[in-house]
Amino acid sequence: MDFLNRYKFWIIGGIILVVLIIIYNTMLKKRNKVKTAFSSLDVMLKKRYDLMPNLVSMVQKYMMHESELLIKLTELREKAQNTNSIDESIELNNQIDDTIKKLNISVEGYPDLKSNQNFLHMQAVLNDVEEQISAARRTYNSHVESYNTFIGMIPMNLFALIFRFKQYKLFEIAETERESKIWM
Amino acid sequence: MDVNIKNQYDFEKYYRNEYNEVITNYYELIKVKRLLAIIFRIIFSIILSVISVMLINTFCTKTMLNNYYSIILTIYFVIIFFATIFSIKKALNDIMFDLSEQIIKDMIAFISNNNANEVMYEPKMRVSKDSLNKMELFNLDVVKYSGKNYIKAQYNKNNMVFSDMQIYIFDTIETKKEIYREGKKYIRTTRKKKKRIIFKGLYIGATLNKKNTNHIYLIPNNLNDTVLQSKIMNYISFHGVPINLENLDFSKKYKVFCDDEVQARYILSLSLMERINKLDELYKEKKYIVFKEGKRFAICIEGISIEDIKKIRLPIFRSESKEYEQLNKIFSKINGLFEIYHILDLGNELYTKYMNQPTNNIKENNS
């Protein structure tokens, strides 16, 4: 008892320190998981960036009236490729999704293009990449959700503020829309 | 050409136009077999009766039995008569059972749009140890397996394998008994091995439309047997980690283990999870699913078997209405197995149609 009385502040301090270390390590682990998930997503997105010039050069011969859409797609691709911010990348990729969706709708008006075997191949490849992006996005979102919930809870939100752990943005997209997207 | 799932109307048309005649031929073929089975059994019982009477007379048992002789002999002949009838019935049933095997093969050929000789059906064969080992769903170092009714057929350019399978382990039950000998106390320990079935159902192997680069295991959440769970899960956790997926209904039913989370989500897309939920509505029993490296995929469904389908026999003496009814039952059951392929949308080549074809070939085709 004498020992406990003498060192009680040290013991309490030690316990607090251990709790702090555990919280910090958990936050760090969760943040690293988010970063790893984003890097896998980034790999998939890069695959899509690589396919986009081929897509644009293939369809521009047929879709003369959609040049504005194609230019927008090229610009968005360049911006997305050069950005280092996760949030900006998410925003730009959402715009790319939107533009590709519009392009798909426009393709319906070009039967020659629709029946072109090379274009069909391109669509098939792109579709597979889209599926991979969707999988990577779901993984990223699940880790972001877990991380954001953890650092949002009391008292972790205080420690997050002290250790400068910021919340990440979800890569939000209507999954139902993605799943129902049919190219051919 | 893609094969669509057949329906009752297709089968009725097939039966009226072609299969009725095939069945007539089958009945013609088994006519001789049936006749031989009946004659052989009748002759055998007559010979047995004659020999018995001769033996009774030879050993003078007639005088020993006195007044009971005629009663005992009558009872004996009645027993012989019923035994002969029972034996004939069993022989005829066995012949119809063999016919059921042929009918199952024909049905598979019809449903999968193949010729009967293109379908492999081996009633006594099981899934090879090598291929089961490759799927790594059950740890064959721990469990044993048996199986029968191996079927292999090509369906929509996809090699499908069906087989009845039983996975079991031997529990060792130890009992201790106190024994007193010469005033000393001894403990005698006896060990007995008891067979415990872990899984009894149908194994289905097929090819998935997506290429997988790691192993994904789907294990039912409602496994009550803790030994079973640990035996399977220990093995699986060695390969991967459990992940939570977005579909709540699906997550309630399955635990998912994988090496790579992104790959698992790529294979288990939201739509595939929905389709597996749909399959659960159709077959409510436990299911073990594995997606292996490459495109191989296997599903083990508890509670259904080809052996049960074989038990649906045609009438011994031909009656078209009864025969159609029985054939329809067999057709529905086998068609249900192929429906799994369609529910899981394994035939969807939307993404893979040109995937494995070099671009040059496509250009040539196009020109």
PDB file of C-alpha atoms in Angstrom, chain A residues 56 59 63-76 98-107:
ATOM      1  CA  VAL A  56     -10.658   8.889 -77.181  1.00  0.00           C
ATOM      2  CA  VAL A  59     -14.225   7.200 -80.862  1.00  0.00           C
ATOM      3  CA  MET A  63     -18.143  11.033 -82.845  1.00  0.00           C
ATOM      4  CA  MET A  64     -17.325  14.344 -84.518  1.00  0.00           C
ATOM      5  CA  HIS A  65     -20.171  16.097 -82.723  1.00  0.00           C
ATOM      6  CA  GLU A  66     -19.032  14.985 -79.278  1.00  0.00           C
ATOM      7  CA  SER A  67     -15.604  16.655 -79.434  1.00  0.00           C
ATOM      8  CA  GLU A  68     -16.435  18.805 -76.399  1.00  0.00           C
ATOM      9  CA  LEU A  69     -17.031  15.688 -74.320  1.00  0.00           C
ATOM     10  CA  LEU A  70     -13.809  14.101 -75.512  1.00  0.00           C
ATOM     11  CA  ILE A  71     -11.772  17.237 -74.797  1.00  0.00           C
ATOM     12  CA  LYS A  72     -13.274  17.385 -71.303  1.00  0.00           C
ATOM     13  CA  LEU A  73     -12.343  13.751 -70.739  1.00  0.00           C
ATOM     14  CA  THR A  74      -8.743  14.370 -71.841  1.00  0.00           C
ATOM     15  CA  GLU A  75      -8.452  17.432 -69.578  1.00  0.00           C
ATOM     16  CA  LEU A  76      -9.884  15.605 -66.575  1.00  0.00           C
ATOM     17  CA  ASP A  98     -19.770  11.143 -65.101  1.00  0.00           C
ATOM     18  CA  THR A  99     -18.174  12.054 -68.457  1.00  0.00           C
ATOM     19  CA  ILE A 100     -17.667   8.394 -69.436  1.00  0.00           C
ATOM     20  CA  LYS A 101     -21.291   7.758 -68.579  1.00  0.00           C
ATOM     21  CA  LYS A 102     -22.346  10.600 -70.892  1.00  0.00           C
ATOM     22  CA  LEU A 103     -20.033   9.213 -73.590  1.00  0.00           C
ATOM     23  CA  ASN A 104     -21.695   5.815 -73.276  1.00  0.00           C
ATOM     24  CA  ILE A 105     -25.094   7.320 -73.796  1.00  0.00           C
ATOM     25  CA  SER A 106     -23.807   9.201 -76.871  1.00  0.00           C
ATOM     26  CA  VAL A 107     -22.358   5.973 -78.355  1.00  0.00           C
TER      27      VAL A 107
END
